[in-house]
Amino acid sequence: MKQPIQTKEKIITSARKLFSEKGFKGATTAAIAKSAGISEGTIYRHFTSKEELLAACVIPVLEDLVEKMDIDFSKIQDLRKLVMTVLQIRLESFERHYETFRILFNELPYSQEMLNGYLSFLAQQESRLSRMTEHIQMLGNFSRSRNYMIFGLGQIMSLWLLVNFKEWQKDEKLAFSGGMLHISEDHILDDLADYILYGISGVPGKEHESRD
Amino acid sequence: MKQPIQTKEKIITSARKLFSEKGFKGATTAAIAKSAGISEGTIYRHFTSKEELLAACVIPVLEDLVEKMDIDFSKIQDLRKLVMTVLQIRLESFERHYETFRILFNELPYSQEMLNGYLSFLAQQESRLSRMTEHIQMLGNFSRSRNYMIFGLGQIMSLWLLVNFKEWQKDEKLAFSGGMLHISEDHILDDLADYILYGISGVPGKEHESRD
Amino acid sequence: MKQPIQTKEKIITSARKLFSEKGFKGATTAAIAKSAGISEGTIYRHFTSKEELLAACVIPVLEDLVEKMDIDFSKIQDLRKLVMTVLQIRLESFERHYETFRILFNELPYSQEMLNGYLSFLAQQESRLSRMTEHIQMLGNFSRSRNYMIFGLGQIMSLWLLVNFKEWQKDEKLAFSGGMLHISEDHILDDLADYILYGISGVPGKEHESRD
Amino acid sequence: MKQPIQTKEKIITSARKLFSEKGFKGATTAAIAKSAGISEGTIYRHFTSKEELLAACVIPVLEDLVEKMDIDFSKIQDLRKLVMTVLQIRLESFERHYETFRILFNELPYSQEMLNGYLSFLAQQESRLSRMTEHIQMLGNFSRSRNYMIFGLGQIMSLWLLVNFKEWQKDEKLAFSGGMLHISEDHILDDLADYILYGISGVPGKEHESRD
DNA sequence: TATGAATGAGCCTTCATTCAT
DNA sequence: TATGAATGAAGGCTCATTCAT
């Protein structure tokens, strides 16, 4: 028996790349097979359909994420550190699994299955987040803004947009200068933490800077 | 003469619906024609290609947006009010043109043309936003956080997610209860304004509420 | 009543041009209507089908030809002159009705109807040619080569090719230099008459020239 | 492995037949597939487009012709024999590759590509023909008629017409009796050679026959 | 008579999937 | 398990023809 597992992995890797670049419908099984260096028929030895292959591209990453998120935040006593930690984990995930997240976010609207999958992922995170929120309140006697969770998701989207802009620049697909959006990567997580904690009013007591 | 304009509008309306539901590739010209109650060939008397039809679905809305954004913010002297105004306009746009924005955001990654179109739209808004930011600073002696623009985009995405959740519920496509995310629509813009202004630390001096 | 005859003629003229350029299938009714400056529906006021329009392009010219050929060759007493006359008439026809002949020859293979039409035209000419042949023999005591009629058709094709080469050059469609085929138009009919009368052995008694 | 080569050949054979009968536009891929006993999609595993299939029908025959024409005429010392040889080769080509030549001649006017291809074929033959002509002159001290090449093409067209008449009769597509044109196939090449050498004045010294 | 919007059958082409080897 | 030729159901698009005005 030749390495069937390697073959399966090769297919998934190629599929992930092409699904992310061209979308689910835009990536043909022929292109995937060619990119994986195998024949078209072989795909159907390992997956019963193109849809199943799509799932195989996304699910393991999602599972990996759940695992990665399994951190005991209760040990973190500094609120800012806690926020930073969460942001860092997310940013890292987006960067490491860029292709998978592109697939996820782009196909989500068309696939009830993926949508439910992702929402159940969010639901799993919910209790964790609730606990974290309590922890946050305890730490800083902060008000918990109503609707904070959806605002938080939006914040996460900032990170996702950032990663996308970076990837686009890498591919030189974009005449776009990050400059237009005044993105300075060096401090982005610090700034985002400040923003989350204090909004545009800034850190209390800290001198107002006029930087951009 | 039969009503040529009505026909064209019917096609665009049907196309917008189907493009938004199934994506550009997923919506077939046959389905669009059927939904519009006309024959497939008729589409091609009004548009030279499916791509052109897509453009016809998106462009007028974008132009409408540019117009809608043409507000003189300098007259607004209250910072909170200014933030609320911007958020309200965006939320209204998302709600009124839900289908078009779905198309826009979902096809953006695959269409260099649309991407460039949207980025140039953003660029147009940039100087306006810069001026507004200065105005903001003047109003409240607020620090302008570095990277504020990308954070702002993320905040806008919160609104976009909100509209999506609402539409999904409307279609009963979703077993999802907004409750999971603790969304209470009544105060959402108020809360978001607070969040943008002061972050999770909340409005200074205001009693911390523990509501959700 | 506006000039319906003019309209009909305009349609035929445009159709002739387009059928000749693009072929019957390649010329669309839309293009014909546009070129004629009328609407597509109007074509069907004057012709029941595209096929009928094709016939209307070809038939009048064919009838005109029959008329033109109605010359009393018996009065011509010089054989060379007789041959020249026939060639001249044909060349003139090809030049004047270039478009129609293009249609005729190009669509002949696909249209049983046109083929039969053209063959019956040939058949009509047959008795005339027979009489002419007898006349020829009488004039010059020439042998009548067996199969002379099909050879004669081939000779006529030389003229047709000539006209085509000229038209192609006119359109600059062709990098082709008539030079390659050593065509010198000035003497072409003279030379062809010589060729028909004496073949490549040349006119007896005449000095052999080494011209090209 | 199934027989891929056989399949490709089957497609070409069917395409050649249908292109020749109905023309390029008149022959549909569906009809070709059905005639070849394969599915429509299979055509596109072997050819990237209908145009490429057309080329595949024509090119090999043209290449075969070039090869066939590679005869050393200098060894032929009898002029009549030389002429006969050339005519025989051409007639044989027309008969063997009847379908291909029909395609070639019928599509030539609409395809710049095929036209250029065929003209470059003619150009290749030109130097050969020039040499042959010199050879002819040497052999018989014959005059080289100006414009001989285009007249020669016309003569070749005689053969082409002949083959067409024969094929039409074979298909019983034609009420046409070759008799009308007084074609007697037995001696046709002999007669054509005579005609080319001596025109309608006939072979000098030979009794004038009054046969038809 | 003239219009031109509408039609719908049919064209070329693509692509996920199957199956004999 | 792997192959790759074959499939056939669409897909986007064209165009001769019709018909209400």
PDB file of C-alpha atoms in Angstrom, chain C residues 5-123:
ATOM      1  CA  ILE C   5     -39.909  48.897 -52.674  1.00  0.00           C
ATOM      2  CA  GLN C   6     -36.988  50.969 -51.549  1.00  0.00           C
ATOM      3  CA  THR C   7     -37.126  49.232 -48.203  1.00  0.00           C
ATOM      4  CA  LYS C   8     -37.095  45.836 -49.843  1.00  0.00           C
ATOM      5  CA  GLU C   9     -34.135  46.855 -51.993  1.00  0.00           C
ATOM      6  CA  LYS C  10     -32.260  48.202 -48.989  1.00  0.00           C
ATOM      7  CA  ILE C  11     -32.713  44.901 -47.219  1.00  0.00           C
ATOM      8  CA  ILE C  12     -31.517  42.913 -50.205  1.00  0.00           C
ATOM      9  CA  THR C  13     -28.482  45.125 -50.698  1.00  0.00           C
ATOM     10  CA  SER C  14     -27.457  44.792 -47.067  1.00  0.00           C
ATOM     11  CA  ALA C  15     -28.158  41.085 -47.026  1.00  0.00           C
ATOM     12  CA  ARG C  16     -26.099  40.554 -50.164  1.00  0.00           C
ATOM     13  CA  LYS C  17     -23.146  42.333 -48.591  1.00  0.00           C
ATOM     14  CA  LEU C  18     -23.342  40.418 -45.355  1.00  0.00           C
ATOM     15  CA  PHE C  19     -24.118  37.002 -46.828  1.00  0.00           C
ATOM     16  CA  SER C  20     -21.130  37.419 -49.091  1.00  0.00           C
ATOM     17  CA  GLU C  21     -18.820  38.497 -46.290  1.00  0.00           C
ATOM     18  CA  LYS C  22     -19.900  36.131 -43.557  1.00  0.00           C
ATOM     19  CA  GLY C  23     -21.820  33.386 -45.286  1.00  0.00           C
ATOM     20  CA  PHE C  24     -25.469  32.552 -44.865  1.00  0.00           C
ATOM     21  CA  LYS C  25     -25.145  31.287 -41.328  1.00  0.00           C
ATOM     22  CA  GLY C  26     -22.602  33.886 -40.338  1.00  0.00           C
ATOM     23  CA  ALA C  27     -24.823  36.821 -41.294  1.00  0.00           C
ATOM     24  CA  THR C  28     -27.481  37.433 -38.684  1.00  0.00           C
ATOM     25  CA  THR C  29     -30.837  39.008 -39.367  1.00  0.00           C
ATOM     26  CA  ALA C  30     -29.998  41.536 -36.673  1.00  0.00           C
ATOM     27  CA  ALA C  31     -26.852  42.616 -38.524  1.00  0.00           C
ATOM     28  CA  ILE C  32     -28.716  42.813 -41.820  1.00  0.00           C
ATOM     29  CA  ALA C  33     -31.454  44.956 -40.297  1.00  0.00           C
ATOM     30  CA  LYS C  34     -28.929  47.252 -38.682  1.00  0.00           C
ATOM     31  CA  SER C  35     -26.958  47.637 -41.884  1.00  0.00           C
ATOM     32  CA  ALA C  36     -30.162  48.385 -43.781  1.00  0.00           C
ATOM     33  CA  GLY C  37     -31.190  50.911 -41.179  1.00  0.00           C
ATOM     34  CA  ILE C  38     -34.494  49.202 -40.469  1.00  0.00           C
ATOM     35  CA  SER C  39     -35.827  47.069 -37.649  1.00  0.00           C
ATOM     36  CA  GLU C  40     -35.470  43.336 -37.479  1.00  0.00           C
ATOM     37  CA  GLY C  41     -39.180  42.744 -37.675  1.00  0.00           C
ATOM     38  CA  THR C  42     -39.426  44.624 -40.936  1.00  0.00           C
ATOM     39  CA  ILE C  43     -37.396  41.962 -42.691  1.00  0.00           C
ATOM     40  CA  TYR C  44     -40.246  39.572 -42.018  1.00  0.00           C
ATOM     41  CA  ARG C  45     -42.757  41.930 -43.584  1.00  0.00           C
ATOM     42  CA  HIS C  46     -40.942  41.482 -46.876  1.00  0.00           C
ATOM     43  CA  PHE C  47     -39.612  37.948 -46.653  1.00  0.00           C
ATOM     44  CA  THR C  48     -41.115  34.957 -44.957  1.00  0.00           C
ATOM     45  CA  SER C  49     -37.740  33.588 -43.859  1.00  0.00           C
ATOM     46  CA  LYS C  50     -34.019  34.102 -44.006  1.00  0.00           C
ATOM     47  CA  GLU C  51     -33.867  31.490 -46.754  1.00  0.00           C
ATOM     48  CA  GLU C  52     -36.261  33.457 -48.894  1.00  0.00           C
ATOM     49  CA  LEU C  53     -34.128  36.531 -48.405  1.00  0.00           C
ATOM     50  CA  LEU C  54     -31.133  34.559 -49.590  1.00  0.00           C
ATOM     51  CA  ALA C  55     -33.009  33.520 -52.716  1.00  0.00           C
ATOM     52  CA  ALA C  56     -34.019  37.128 -53.311  1.00  0.00           C
ATOM     53  CA  CYS C  57     -30.350  38.092 -53.238  1.00  0.00           C
ATOM     54  CA  VAL C  58     -29.331  35.562 -55.824  1.00  0.00           C
ATOM     55  CA  ILE C  59     -32.187  34.998 -58.257  1.00  0.00           C
ATOM     56  CA  PRO C  60     -32.449  38.441 -59.900  1.00  0.00           C
ATOM     57  CA  VAL C  61     -28.760  38.401 -60.684  1.00  0.00           C
ATOM     58  CA  LEU C  62     -29.040  34.970 -62.204  1.00  0.00           C
ATOM     59  CA  GLU C  63     -31.933  36.132 -64.343  1.00  0.00           C
ATOM     60  CA  ASP C  64     -29.955  39.163 -65.382  1.00  0.00           C
ATOM     61  CA  LEU C  65     -27.150  36.876 -66.443  1.00  0.00           C
ATOM     62  CA  VAL C  66     -29.398  34.796 -68.646  1.00  0.00           C
ATOM     63  CA  GLU C  67     -30.440  37.973 -70.356  1.00  0.00           C
ATOM     64  CA  LYS C  68     -26.881  39.227 -70.766  1.00  0.00           C
ATOM     65  CA  MET C  69     -25.814  35.975 -72.342  1.00  0.00           C
ATOM     66  CA  ASP C  70     -28.417  36.368 -75.050  1.00  0.00           C
ATOM     67  CA  ILE C  71     -25.960  37.445 -77.704  1.00  0.00           C
ATOM     68  CA  ASP C  72     -25.974  36.296 -81.286  1.00  0.00           C
ATOM     69  CA  PHE C  73     -22.564  34.745 -81.541  1.00  0.00           C
ATOM     70  CA  SER C  74     -23.217  33.703 -85.133  1.00  0.00           C
ATOM     71  CA  LYS C  75     -22.347  37.164 -86.279  1.00  0.00           C
ATOM     72  CA  ILE C  76     -18.862  36.906 -84.912  1.00  0.00           C
ATOM     73  CA  GLN C  77     -16.648  35.525 -87.623  1.00  0.00           C
ATOM     74  CA  ASP C  78     -13.315  35.552 -85.820  1.00  0.00           C
ATOM     75  CA  LEU C  79     -12.772  32.666 -83.427  1.00  0.00           C
ATOM     76  CA  ARG C  80     -10.392  34.549 -81.169  1.00  0.00           C
ATOM     77  CA  LYS C  81     -12.840  37.390 -80.966  1.00  0.00           C
ATOM     78  CA  LEU C  82     -15.620  35.002 -80.047  1.00  0.00           C
ATOM     79  CA  VAL C  83     -13.628  33.447 -77.246  1.00  0.00           C
ATOM     80  CA  MET C  84     -12.608  36.875 -76.020  1.00  0.00           C
ATOM     81  CA  THR C  85     -16.215  38.037 -76.043  1.00  0.00           C
ATOM     82  CA  VAL C  86     -17.363  35.139 -73.918  1.00  0.00           C
ATOM     83  CA  LEU C  87     -14.519  35.630 -71.470  1.00  0.00           C
ATOM     84  CA  GLN C  88     -15.141  39.349 -71.278  1.00  0.00           C
ATOM     85  CA  ILE C  89     -18.819  38.882 -70.500  1.00  0.00           C
ATOM     86  CA  ARG C  90     -18.056  36.437 -67.753  1.00  0.00           C
ATOM     87  CA  LEU C  91     -15.318  38.538 -66.211  1.00  0.00           C
ATOM     88  CA  GLU C  92     -17.588  41.547 -66.236  1.00  0.00           C
ATOM     89  CA  SER C  93     -20.363  39.546 -64.571  1.00  0.00           C
ATOM     90  CA  PHE C  94     -18.033  38.323 -61.874  1.00  0.00           C
ATOM     91  CA  GLU C  95     -16.812  41.819 -61.220  1.00  0.00           C
ATOM     92  CA  ARG C  96     -20.193  43.513 -61.252  1.00  0.00           C
ATOM     93  CA  HIS C  97     -21.928  40.826 -59.228  1.00  0.00           C
ATOM     94  CA  TYR C  98     -19.011  39.796 -57.082  1.00  0.00           C
ATOM     95  CA  GLU C  99     -21.041  39.572 -53.906  1.00  0.00           C
ATOM     96  CA  THR C 100     -23.790  37.524 -55.462  1.00  0.00           C
ATOM     97  CA  PHE C 101     -21.374  35.047 -56.988  1.00  0.00           C
ATOM     98  CA  ARG C 102     -19.577  34.693 -53.705  1.00  0.00           C
ATOM     99  CA  ILE C 103     -22.876  33.796 -52.102  1.00  0.00           C
ATOM    100  CA  LEU C 104     -23.748  31.502 -54.947  1.00  0.00           C
ATOM    101  CA  PHE C 105     -20.507  29.548 -54.961  1.00  0.00           C
ATOM    102  CA  ASN C 106     -20.140  29.436 -51.197  1.00  0.00           C
ATOM    103  CA  GLU C 107     -23.668  28.328 -50.381  1.00  0.00           C
ATOM    104  CA  LEU C 108     -24.069  26.027 -53.366  1.00  0.00           C
ATOM    105  CA  PRO C 109     -22.601  23.040 -51.518  1.00  0.00           C
ATOM    106  CA  TYR C 110     -25.105  23.292 -48.684  1.00  0.00           C
ATOM    107  CA  SER C 111     -28.264  24.122 -50.535  1.00  0.00           C
ATOM    108  CA  GLN C 112     -29.857  21.557 -52.750  1.00  0.00           C
ATOM    109  CA  GLU C 113     -32.188  24.279 -53.926  1.00  0.00           C
ATOM    110  CA  MET C 114     -29.466  26.680 -55.002  1.00  0.00           C
ATOM    111  CA  LEU C 115     -27.497  23.885 -56.551  1.00  0.00           C
ATOM    112  CA  ASN C 116     -30.417  22.788 -58.669  1.00  0.00           C
ATOM    113  CA  GLY C 117     -31.098  26.403 -59.554  1.00  0.00           C
ATOM    114  CA  TYR C 118     -27.562  26.919 -60.748  1.00  0.00           C
ATOM    115  CA  LEU C 119     -27.445  23.657 -62.637  1.00  0.00           C
ATOM    116  CA  SER C 120     -30.628  24.490 -64.442  1.00  0.00           C
ATOM    117  CA  PHE C 121     -28.991  27.770 -65.369  1.00  0.00           C
ATOM    118  CA  LEU C 122     -26.082  25.802 -66.758  1.00  0.00           C
ATOM    119  CA  ALA C 123     -28.476  23.513 -68.591  1.00  0.00           C
TER     120      ALA C 123
END
